[in-house]
Tab-separated table of C-alpha atoms and ligand atoms in Angstrom:
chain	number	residue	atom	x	y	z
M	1	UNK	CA	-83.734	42.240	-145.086
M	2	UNK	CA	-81.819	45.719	-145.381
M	3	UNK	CA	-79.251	46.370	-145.280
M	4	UNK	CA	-77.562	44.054	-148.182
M	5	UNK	CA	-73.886	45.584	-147.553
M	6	UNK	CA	-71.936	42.146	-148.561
M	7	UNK	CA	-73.243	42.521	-151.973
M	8	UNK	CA	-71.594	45.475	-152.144
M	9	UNK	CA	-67.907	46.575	-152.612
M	10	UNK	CA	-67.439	49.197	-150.068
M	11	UNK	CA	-64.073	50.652	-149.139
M	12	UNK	CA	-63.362	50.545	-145.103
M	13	UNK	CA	-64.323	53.307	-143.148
M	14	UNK	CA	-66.176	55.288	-145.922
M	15	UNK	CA	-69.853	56.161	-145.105
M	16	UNK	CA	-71.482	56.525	-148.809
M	17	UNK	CA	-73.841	59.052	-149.521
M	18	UNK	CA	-73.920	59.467	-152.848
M	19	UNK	CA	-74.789	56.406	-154.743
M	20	UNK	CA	-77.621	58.968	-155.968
M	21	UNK	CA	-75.346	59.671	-158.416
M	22	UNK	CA	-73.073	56.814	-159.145
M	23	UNK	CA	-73.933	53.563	-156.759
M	24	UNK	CA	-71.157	51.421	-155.735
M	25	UNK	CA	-70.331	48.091	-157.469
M	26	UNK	CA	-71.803	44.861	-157.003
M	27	UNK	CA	-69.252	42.555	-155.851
M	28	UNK	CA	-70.718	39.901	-158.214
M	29	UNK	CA	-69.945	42.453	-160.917
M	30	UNK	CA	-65.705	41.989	-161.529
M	31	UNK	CA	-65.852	38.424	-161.790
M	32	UNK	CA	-68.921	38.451	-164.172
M	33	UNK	CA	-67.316	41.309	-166.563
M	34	UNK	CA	-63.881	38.813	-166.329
M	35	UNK	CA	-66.131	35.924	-167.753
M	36	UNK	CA	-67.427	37.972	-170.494
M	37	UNK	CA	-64.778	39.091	-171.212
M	38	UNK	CA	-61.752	36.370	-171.252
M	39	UNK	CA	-64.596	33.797	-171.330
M	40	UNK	CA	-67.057	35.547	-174.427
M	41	UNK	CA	-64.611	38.211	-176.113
M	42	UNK	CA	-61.551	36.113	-175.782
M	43	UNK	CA	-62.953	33.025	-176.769
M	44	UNK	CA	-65.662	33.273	-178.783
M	45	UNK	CA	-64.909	36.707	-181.079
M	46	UNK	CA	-67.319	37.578	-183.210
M	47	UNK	CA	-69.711	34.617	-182.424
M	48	UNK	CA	-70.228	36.130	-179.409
M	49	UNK	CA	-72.991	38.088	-180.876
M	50	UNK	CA	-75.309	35.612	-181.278
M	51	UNK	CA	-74.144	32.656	-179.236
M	52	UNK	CA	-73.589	34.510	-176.315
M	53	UNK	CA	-76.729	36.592	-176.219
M	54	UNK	CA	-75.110	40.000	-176.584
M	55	UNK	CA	-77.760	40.701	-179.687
M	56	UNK	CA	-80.816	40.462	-177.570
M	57	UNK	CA	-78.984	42.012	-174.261
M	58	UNK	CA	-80.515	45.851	-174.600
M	59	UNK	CA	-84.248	44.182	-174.395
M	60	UNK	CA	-83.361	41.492	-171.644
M	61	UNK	CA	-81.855	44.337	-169.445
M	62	UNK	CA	-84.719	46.606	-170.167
M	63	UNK	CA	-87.335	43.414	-169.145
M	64	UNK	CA	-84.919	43.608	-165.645
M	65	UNK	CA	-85.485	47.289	-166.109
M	66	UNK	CA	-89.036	47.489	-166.403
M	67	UNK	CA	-89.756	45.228	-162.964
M	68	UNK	CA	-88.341	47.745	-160.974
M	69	UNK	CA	-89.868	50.650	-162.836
M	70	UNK	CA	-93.890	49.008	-163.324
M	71	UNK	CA	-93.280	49.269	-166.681
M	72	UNK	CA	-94.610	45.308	-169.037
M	73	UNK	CA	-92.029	42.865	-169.664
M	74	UNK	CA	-91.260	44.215	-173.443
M	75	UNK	CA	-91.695	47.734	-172.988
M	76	UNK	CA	-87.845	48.829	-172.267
M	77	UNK	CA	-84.617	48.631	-173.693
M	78	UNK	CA	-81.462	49.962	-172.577
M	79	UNK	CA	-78.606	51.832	-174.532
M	80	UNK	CA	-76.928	55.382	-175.418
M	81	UNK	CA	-77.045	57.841	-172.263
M	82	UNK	CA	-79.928	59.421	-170.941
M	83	UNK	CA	-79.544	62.851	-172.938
M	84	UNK	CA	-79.990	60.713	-176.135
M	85	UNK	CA	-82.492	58.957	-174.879
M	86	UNK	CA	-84.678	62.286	-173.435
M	87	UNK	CA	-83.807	63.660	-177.286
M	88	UNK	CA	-85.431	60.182	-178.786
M	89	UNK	CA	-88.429	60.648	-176.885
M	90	UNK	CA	-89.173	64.171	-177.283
M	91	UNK	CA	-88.650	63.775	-181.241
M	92	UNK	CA	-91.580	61.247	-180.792
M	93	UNK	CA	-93.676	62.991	-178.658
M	94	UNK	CA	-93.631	66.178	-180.983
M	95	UNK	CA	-94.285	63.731	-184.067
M	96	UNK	CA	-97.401	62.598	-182.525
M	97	UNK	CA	-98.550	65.998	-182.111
M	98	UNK	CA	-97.670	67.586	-185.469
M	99	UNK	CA	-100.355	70.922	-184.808
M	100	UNK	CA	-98.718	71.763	-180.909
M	101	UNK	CA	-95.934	73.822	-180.790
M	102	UNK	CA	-95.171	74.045	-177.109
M	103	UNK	CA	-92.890	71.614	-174.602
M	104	UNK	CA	-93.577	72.203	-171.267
M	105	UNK	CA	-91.324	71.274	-168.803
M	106	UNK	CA	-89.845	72.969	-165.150
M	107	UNK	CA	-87.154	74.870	-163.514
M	108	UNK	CA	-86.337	72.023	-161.324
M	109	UNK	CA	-85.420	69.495	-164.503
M	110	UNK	CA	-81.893	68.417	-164.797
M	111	UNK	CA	-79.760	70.616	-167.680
M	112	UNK	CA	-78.792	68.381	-170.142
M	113	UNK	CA	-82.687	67.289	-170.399
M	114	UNK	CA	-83.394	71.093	-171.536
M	115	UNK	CA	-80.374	71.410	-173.599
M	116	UNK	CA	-81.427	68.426	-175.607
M	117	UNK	CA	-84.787	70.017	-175.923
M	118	UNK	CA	-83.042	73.259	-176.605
M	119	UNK	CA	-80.848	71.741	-179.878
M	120	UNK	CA	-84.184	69.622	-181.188
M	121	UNK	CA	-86.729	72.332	-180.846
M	122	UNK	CA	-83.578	74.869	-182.953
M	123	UNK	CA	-83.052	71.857	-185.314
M	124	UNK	CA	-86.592	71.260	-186.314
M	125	UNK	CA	-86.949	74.950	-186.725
M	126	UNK	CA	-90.689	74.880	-187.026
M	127	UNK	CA	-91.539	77.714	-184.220
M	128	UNK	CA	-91.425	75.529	-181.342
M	129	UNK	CA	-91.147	76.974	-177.775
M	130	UNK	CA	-89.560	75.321	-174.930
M	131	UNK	CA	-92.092	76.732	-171.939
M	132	UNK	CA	-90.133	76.498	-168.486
M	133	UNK	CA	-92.138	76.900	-165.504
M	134	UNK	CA	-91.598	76.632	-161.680
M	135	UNK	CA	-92.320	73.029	-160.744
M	136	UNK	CA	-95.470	73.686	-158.854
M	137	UNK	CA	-96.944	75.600	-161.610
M	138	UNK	CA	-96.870	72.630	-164.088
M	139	UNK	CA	-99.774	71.169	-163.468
M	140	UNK	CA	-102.235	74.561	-163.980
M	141	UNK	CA	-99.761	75.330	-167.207
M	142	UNK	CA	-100.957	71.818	-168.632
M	143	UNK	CA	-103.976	72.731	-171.909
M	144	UNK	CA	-104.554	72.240	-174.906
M	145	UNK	CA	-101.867	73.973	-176.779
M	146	UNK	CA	-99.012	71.519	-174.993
M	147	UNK	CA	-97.411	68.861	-177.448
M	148	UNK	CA	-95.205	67.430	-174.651
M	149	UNK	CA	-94.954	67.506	-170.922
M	150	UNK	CA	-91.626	66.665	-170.064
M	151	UNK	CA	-90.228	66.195	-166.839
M	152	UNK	CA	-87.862	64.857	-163.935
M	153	UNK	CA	-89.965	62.897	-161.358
M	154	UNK	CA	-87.072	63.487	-158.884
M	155	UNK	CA	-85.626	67.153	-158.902
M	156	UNK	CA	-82.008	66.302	-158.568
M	157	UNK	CA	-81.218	69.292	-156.735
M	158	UNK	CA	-83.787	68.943	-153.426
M	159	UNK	CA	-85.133	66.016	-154.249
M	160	UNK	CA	-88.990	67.561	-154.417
M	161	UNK	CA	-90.829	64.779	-156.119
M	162	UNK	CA	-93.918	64.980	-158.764
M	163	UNK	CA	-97.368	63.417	-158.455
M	164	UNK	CA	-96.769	61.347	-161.876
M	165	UNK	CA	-100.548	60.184	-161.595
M	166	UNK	CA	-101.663	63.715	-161.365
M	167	UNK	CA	-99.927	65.247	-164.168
M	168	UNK	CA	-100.036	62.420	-166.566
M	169	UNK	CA	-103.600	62.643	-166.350
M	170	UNK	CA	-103.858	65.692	-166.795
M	171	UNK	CA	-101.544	65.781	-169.941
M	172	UNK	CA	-103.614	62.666	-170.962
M	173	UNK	CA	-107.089	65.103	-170.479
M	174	UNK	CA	-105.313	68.103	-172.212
M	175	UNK	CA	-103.827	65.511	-175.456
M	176	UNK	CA	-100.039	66.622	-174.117
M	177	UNK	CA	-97.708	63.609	-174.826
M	178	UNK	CA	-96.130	62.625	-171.259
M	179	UNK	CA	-92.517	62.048	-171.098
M	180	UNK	CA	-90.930	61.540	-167.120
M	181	UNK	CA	-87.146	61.405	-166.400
M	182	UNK	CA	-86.861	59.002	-164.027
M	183	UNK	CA	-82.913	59.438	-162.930
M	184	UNK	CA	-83.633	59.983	-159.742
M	185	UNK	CA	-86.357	57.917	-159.275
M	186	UNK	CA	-85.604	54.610	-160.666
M	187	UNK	CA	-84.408	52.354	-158.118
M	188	UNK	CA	-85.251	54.565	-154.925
M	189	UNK	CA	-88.469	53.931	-154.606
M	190	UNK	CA	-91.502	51.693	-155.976
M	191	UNK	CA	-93.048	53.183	-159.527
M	192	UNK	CA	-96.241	52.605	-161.334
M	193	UNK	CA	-95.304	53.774	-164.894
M	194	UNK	CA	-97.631	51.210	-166.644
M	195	UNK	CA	-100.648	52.273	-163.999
M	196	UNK	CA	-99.766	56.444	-165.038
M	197	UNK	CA	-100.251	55.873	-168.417
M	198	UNK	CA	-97.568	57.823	-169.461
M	199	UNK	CA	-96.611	57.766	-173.402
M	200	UNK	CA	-92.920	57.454	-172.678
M	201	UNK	CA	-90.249	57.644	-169.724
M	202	UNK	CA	-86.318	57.573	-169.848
M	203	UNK	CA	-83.324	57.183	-166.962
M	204	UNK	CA	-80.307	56.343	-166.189
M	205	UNK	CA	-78.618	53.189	-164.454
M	206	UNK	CA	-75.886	54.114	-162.709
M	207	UNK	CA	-77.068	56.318	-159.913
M	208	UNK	CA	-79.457	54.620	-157.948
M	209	UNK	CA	-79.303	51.231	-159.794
M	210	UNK	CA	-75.921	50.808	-159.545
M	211	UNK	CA	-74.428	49.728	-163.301
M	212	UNK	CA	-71.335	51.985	-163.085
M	213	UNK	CA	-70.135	54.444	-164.791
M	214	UNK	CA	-71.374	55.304	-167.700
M	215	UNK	CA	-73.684	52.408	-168.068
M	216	UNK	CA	-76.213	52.673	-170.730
M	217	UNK	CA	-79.932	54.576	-170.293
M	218	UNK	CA	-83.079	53.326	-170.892
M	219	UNK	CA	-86.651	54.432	-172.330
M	220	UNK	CA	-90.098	52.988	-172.202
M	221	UNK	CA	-92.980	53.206	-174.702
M	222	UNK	CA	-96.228	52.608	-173.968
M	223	UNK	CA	-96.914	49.161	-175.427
M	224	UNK	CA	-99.750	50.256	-177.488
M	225	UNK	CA	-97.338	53.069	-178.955
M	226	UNK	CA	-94.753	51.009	-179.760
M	227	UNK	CA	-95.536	50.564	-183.496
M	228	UNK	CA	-96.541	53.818	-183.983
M	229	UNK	CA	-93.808	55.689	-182.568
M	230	UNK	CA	-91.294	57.357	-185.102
M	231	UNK	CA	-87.163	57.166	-184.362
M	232	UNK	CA	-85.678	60.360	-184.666
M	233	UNK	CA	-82.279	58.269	-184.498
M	234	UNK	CA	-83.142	55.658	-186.956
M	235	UNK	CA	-79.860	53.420	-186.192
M	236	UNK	CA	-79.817	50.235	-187.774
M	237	UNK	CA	-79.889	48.076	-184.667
M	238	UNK	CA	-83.588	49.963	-184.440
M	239	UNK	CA	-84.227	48.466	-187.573
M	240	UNK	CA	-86.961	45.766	-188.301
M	241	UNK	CA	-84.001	43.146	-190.182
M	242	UNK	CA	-80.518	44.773	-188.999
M	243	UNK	CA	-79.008	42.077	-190.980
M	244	UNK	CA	-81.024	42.016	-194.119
M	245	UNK	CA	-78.678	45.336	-194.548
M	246	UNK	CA	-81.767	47.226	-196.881
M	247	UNK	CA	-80.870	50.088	-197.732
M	248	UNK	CA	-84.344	51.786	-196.618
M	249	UNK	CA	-85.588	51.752	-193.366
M	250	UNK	CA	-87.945	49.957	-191.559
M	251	UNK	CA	-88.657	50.132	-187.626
M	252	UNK	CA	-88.732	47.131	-185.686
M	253	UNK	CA	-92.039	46.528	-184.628
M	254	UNK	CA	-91.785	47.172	-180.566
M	255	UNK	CA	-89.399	49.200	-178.044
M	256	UNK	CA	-86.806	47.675	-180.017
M	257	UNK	CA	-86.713	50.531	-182.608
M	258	UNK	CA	-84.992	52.982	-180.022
M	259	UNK	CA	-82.137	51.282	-180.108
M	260	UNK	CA	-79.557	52.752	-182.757
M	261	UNK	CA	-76.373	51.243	-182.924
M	262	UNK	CA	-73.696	48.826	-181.269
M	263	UNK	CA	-74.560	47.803	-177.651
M	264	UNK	CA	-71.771	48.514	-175.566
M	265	UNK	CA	-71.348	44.898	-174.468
M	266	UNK	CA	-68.626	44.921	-171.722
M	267	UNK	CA	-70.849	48.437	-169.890
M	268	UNK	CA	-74.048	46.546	-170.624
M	269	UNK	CA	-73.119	43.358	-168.843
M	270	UNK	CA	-71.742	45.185	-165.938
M	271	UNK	CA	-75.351	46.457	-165.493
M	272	UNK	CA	-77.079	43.659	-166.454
M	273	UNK	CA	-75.137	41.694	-163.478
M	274	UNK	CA	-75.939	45.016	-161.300
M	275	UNK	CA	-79.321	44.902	-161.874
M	276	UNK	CA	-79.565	41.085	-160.423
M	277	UNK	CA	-79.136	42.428	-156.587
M	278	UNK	CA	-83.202	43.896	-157.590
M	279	UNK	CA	-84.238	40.752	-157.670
M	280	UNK	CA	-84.850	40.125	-153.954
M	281	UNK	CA	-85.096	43.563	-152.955
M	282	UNK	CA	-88.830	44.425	-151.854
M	283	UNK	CA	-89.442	48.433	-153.607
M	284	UNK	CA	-91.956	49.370	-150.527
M	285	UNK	CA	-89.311	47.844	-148.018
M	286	UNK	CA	-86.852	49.782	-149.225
M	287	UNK	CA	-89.040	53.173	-149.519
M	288	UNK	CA	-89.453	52.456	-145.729
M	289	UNK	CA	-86.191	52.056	-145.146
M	290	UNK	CA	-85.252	55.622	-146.829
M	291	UNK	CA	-87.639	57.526	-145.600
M	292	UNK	CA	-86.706	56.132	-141.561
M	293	UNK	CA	-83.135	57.060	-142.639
M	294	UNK	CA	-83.713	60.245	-143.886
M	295	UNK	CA	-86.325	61.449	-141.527
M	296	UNK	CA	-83.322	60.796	-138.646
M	297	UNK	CA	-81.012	62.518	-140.522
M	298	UNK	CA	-83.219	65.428	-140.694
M	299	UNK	CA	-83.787	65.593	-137.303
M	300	UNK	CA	-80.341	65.202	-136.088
M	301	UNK	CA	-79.405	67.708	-138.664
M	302	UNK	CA	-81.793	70.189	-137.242
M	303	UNK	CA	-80.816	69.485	-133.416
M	304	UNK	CA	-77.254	69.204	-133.934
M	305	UNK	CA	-76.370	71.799	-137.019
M	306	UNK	CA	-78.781	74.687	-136.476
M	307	UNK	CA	-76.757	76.772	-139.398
M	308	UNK	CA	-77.759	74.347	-141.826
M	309	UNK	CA	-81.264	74.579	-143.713
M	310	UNK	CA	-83.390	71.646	-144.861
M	311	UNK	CA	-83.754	72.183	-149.278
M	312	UNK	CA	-85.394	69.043	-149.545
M	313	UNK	CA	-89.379	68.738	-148.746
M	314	UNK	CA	-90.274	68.009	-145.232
M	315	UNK	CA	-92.900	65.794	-146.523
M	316	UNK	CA	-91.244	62.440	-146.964
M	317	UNK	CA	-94.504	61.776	-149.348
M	318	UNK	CA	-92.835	64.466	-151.868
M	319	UNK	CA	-89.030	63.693	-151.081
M	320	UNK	CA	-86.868	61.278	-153.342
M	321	UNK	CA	-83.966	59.439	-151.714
M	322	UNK	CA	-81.662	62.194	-151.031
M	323	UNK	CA	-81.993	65.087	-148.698
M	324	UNK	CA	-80.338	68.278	-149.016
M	325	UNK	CA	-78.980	71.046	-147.094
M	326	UNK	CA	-77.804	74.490	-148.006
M	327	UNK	CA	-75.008	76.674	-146.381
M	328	UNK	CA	-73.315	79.086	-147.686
M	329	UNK	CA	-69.969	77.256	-147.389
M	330	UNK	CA	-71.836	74.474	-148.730
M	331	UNK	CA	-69.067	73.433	-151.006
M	332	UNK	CA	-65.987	73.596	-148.807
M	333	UNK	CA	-68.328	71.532	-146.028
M	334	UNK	CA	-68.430	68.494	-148.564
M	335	UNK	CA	-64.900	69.283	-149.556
M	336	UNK	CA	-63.926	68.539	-145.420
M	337	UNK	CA	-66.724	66.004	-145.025
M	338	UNK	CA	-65.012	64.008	-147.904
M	339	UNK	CA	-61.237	64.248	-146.300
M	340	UNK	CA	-62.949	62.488	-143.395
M	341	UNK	CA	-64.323	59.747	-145.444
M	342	UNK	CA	-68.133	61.142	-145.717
M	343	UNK	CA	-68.528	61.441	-149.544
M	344	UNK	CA	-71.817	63.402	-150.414
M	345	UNK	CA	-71.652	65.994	-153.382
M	346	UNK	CA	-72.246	69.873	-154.169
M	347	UNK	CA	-74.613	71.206	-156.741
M	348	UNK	CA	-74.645	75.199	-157.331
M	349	UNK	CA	-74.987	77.171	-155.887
M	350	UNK	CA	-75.695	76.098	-152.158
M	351	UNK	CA	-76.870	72.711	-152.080
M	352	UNK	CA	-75.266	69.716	-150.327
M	353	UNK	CA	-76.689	66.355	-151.066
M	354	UNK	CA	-76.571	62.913	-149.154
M	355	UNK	CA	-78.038	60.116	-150.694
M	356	UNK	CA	-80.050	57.781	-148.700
M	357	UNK	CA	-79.574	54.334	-150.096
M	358	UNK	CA	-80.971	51.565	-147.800
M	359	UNK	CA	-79.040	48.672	-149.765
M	360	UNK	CA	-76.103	49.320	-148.181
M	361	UNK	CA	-76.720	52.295	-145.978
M	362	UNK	CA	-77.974	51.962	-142.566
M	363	UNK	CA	-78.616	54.109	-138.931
M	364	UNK	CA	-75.113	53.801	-137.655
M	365	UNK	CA	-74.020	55.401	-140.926
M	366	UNK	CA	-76.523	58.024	-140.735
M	367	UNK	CA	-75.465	59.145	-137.002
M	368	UNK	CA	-71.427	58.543	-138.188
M	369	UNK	CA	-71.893	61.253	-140.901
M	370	UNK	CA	-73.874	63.689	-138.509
M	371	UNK	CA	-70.966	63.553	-135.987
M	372	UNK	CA	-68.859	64.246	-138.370
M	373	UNK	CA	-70.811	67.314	-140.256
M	374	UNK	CA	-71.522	68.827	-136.415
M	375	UNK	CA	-68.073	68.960	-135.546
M	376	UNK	CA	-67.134	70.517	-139.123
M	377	UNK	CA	-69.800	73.225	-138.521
M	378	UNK	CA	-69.452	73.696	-134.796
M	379	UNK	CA	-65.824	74.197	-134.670
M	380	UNK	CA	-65.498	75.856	-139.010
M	381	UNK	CA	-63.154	73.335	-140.026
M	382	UNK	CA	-64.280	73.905	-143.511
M	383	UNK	CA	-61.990	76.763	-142.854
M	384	UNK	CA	-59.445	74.922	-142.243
M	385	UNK	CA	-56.710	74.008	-144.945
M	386	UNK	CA	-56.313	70.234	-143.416
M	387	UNK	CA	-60.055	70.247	-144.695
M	388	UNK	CA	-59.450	70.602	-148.778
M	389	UNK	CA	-59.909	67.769	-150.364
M	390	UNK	CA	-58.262	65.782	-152.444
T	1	PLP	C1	-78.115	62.265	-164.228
T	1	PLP	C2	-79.092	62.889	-165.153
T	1	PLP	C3	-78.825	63.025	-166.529
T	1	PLP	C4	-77.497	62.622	-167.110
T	1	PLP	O1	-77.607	62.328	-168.471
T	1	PLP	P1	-76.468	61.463	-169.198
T	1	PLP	O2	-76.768	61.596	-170.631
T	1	PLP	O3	-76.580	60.066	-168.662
T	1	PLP	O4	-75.145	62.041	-168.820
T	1	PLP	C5	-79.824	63.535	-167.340
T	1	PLP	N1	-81.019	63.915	-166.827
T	1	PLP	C6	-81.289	63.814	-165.514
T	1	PLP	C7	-82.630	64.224	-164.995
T	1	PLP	C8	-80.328	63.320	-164.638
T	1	PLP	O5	-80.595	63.251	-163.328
């Protein structure tokens, strides 16, 4: 049953290939964010805390969360952004393992996730090193010295995936907490985070699962962690009694105690709304579904555009839901794809990236964009002024 384009807002003529980084809105999404907010805000004020559900709203979107993730109803909860979120979890992590000193993570993780690393490890100042290895090195760097293996499932760059069953067993073998960024990941293909046994994972919402911009992160504990894990950011909306306003304290007793402080309602609901479209969408069906798209796009690439190179694996067992190419002029090719309504995006410092998204993406869109990217390479109108774009 894919594609589901009428759920989808999607302006005329555009072909869409880059809800890997911000998906497109729901359509059901405006008039739910009006009711909430003439309807909840307007009406109800400050009642709308607790009569209106927003209190319990990061845990009911991270029970939505944790379907599409195989993660246990009660193991997620949604807030912040994903850099605080990777910073929460790593604090943990290192607190369970008070005698390691050494985070391992790789060369293909996203920035902020090592800066955050970066500014804990410097702030704890107790001789940590951050150990940054090539991606396919991880899993032989993985012993007993390791506190915390912590990495992106997804490399946003090429898309090169991780065997998450393969290195969280062997962090699990070697006593390494494992933490897996699942930004790329989350909502693009089925998981099995329960079944990996991984301590914790983190990601965003509003790439692949569509809950706009900005829309809050989320984080999983294992469930038998929960109690035991220690906030770094000990907000008071983590707190066991928020309300009993102690002045010490007191974690509540589940994944609740990574939240920290105010939900942002209006953002929340957005993705809460967002999230609904999951409900009837099948994860394998829509695995299938990417990996038929992008294996066409591949090869029409490769007959069609011989001076672009495949960056993503050819191994659509290893690939995430994006495929990227590299050129040289990489940057002022999306710049002309984009003035002719075929929105990808550039990352340095050659890579072009299309997101595959089966929801509302289908073959005719896949063969619409390749006409267009031949006839920008075969005739160089990325040289061509008419091309810059805006
Ligand atoms: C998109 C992305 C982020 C972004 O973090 P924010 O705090 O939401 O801005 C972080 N890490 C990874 C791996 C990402 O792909």
């Amino acid at each position: 049953m894919l594609p589901r384009k009428e759920l989808f807002v999607l302006p005329e003529g555009l072909i869409y290939l880059n809800g890997n980084s911000l998906g497109p809105l729901p359509k059901s999404v405006a008039p739910r964010l009006d009711a909430v907010v003439s309807g909840e805000w307007g009406e109800r004020l400050i009642r709308g805390w607790f009569e209106c559900g927003w209190m319990e709203q990061p845990a009911r979107v991270g029970n939505q969360i944790a379907r599409i993730i195989g993660a246990q109803d009660g193991s997620v909860v949604t807030g912040d952004t994903l850099s605080i979120k990777v910073y929460q979890a790593l604090a943990a992590a290192l607190e369970m393992r008070p005698n390691r000193k050494i985070v391992l993570s790789d060369s293909g993780n996203f920035p902020s996730d090592l800066y955050m690393a970066q500014g804990l490890l410097t702030s704890l100042d107790r001789d940590y090193e951050l150990r940054i290895v090539a991606p396919e090195e991880v899993h032989h760097q993985i012993d007993a010295s390791i506190a915390a293996v912590m990495l992106t499932e997804a490399d946003y760059r090429t898309g090169r995936r991780h065997d998450m069953g393969l290195i969280s067993r062997a962090a699990q073998d070697s006593g390494a907490v494992m933490i897996w960024d699942l930004a790329h990941s989350a909502g693009a293909f089925p998981l099995d985070v329960a079944g990996c046994g991984c301590e914790f994972a983190v990601g965003c919402t509003y790439k692949f699962l569509n809950g706009g911009p900005g829309a809050p992160a989320f984080i999983y504990i294992r469930p038998d962690l929960a109690e035991q894990t220690v906030p770094a950011l000990s907000g008071w909306l983590g707190h066991e009694s928020p309300f009993a306003f102690e002045a010490k304290y007191r974690p509540a007793p589940s994944i609740e105690r990574m939240r920290v402080g105010t939900p942002p309602v209006i953002q929340m609901t957005a993705l809460e709304e967002a999230l609904r479209v999951w409900e009837s969408v099948d994860m394998h069906e829509l695995h299938s579904a990417s990996i038929a798209l992008s294996e066409r796009f591949i090869s029409e690439i490769e007959a069609r555009c011989p001076s672009l190179s495949l960056a993503s694996p050819r191994d659509p067992a290893v690939r995430g839901s994006h495929v990227s190419l590299t050129s040289e002029h990489g940057q002022a090719v999306m710049q002309a794809l984009a003035a002719r309504n075929v929105i990808g995006d550039f990352r340095e410092p050659d890579i072009m990236r299309f997101g595959i998204t089966p929801l509302y993406i289908e073959e005719k869109d896949i063969l619409a964009a390749v006409d267009v990217l031949e006839d920008i390479m075969s005739n160089r109108l990325w040289d061509s002024p008419a091309s810059k774009y805006p």
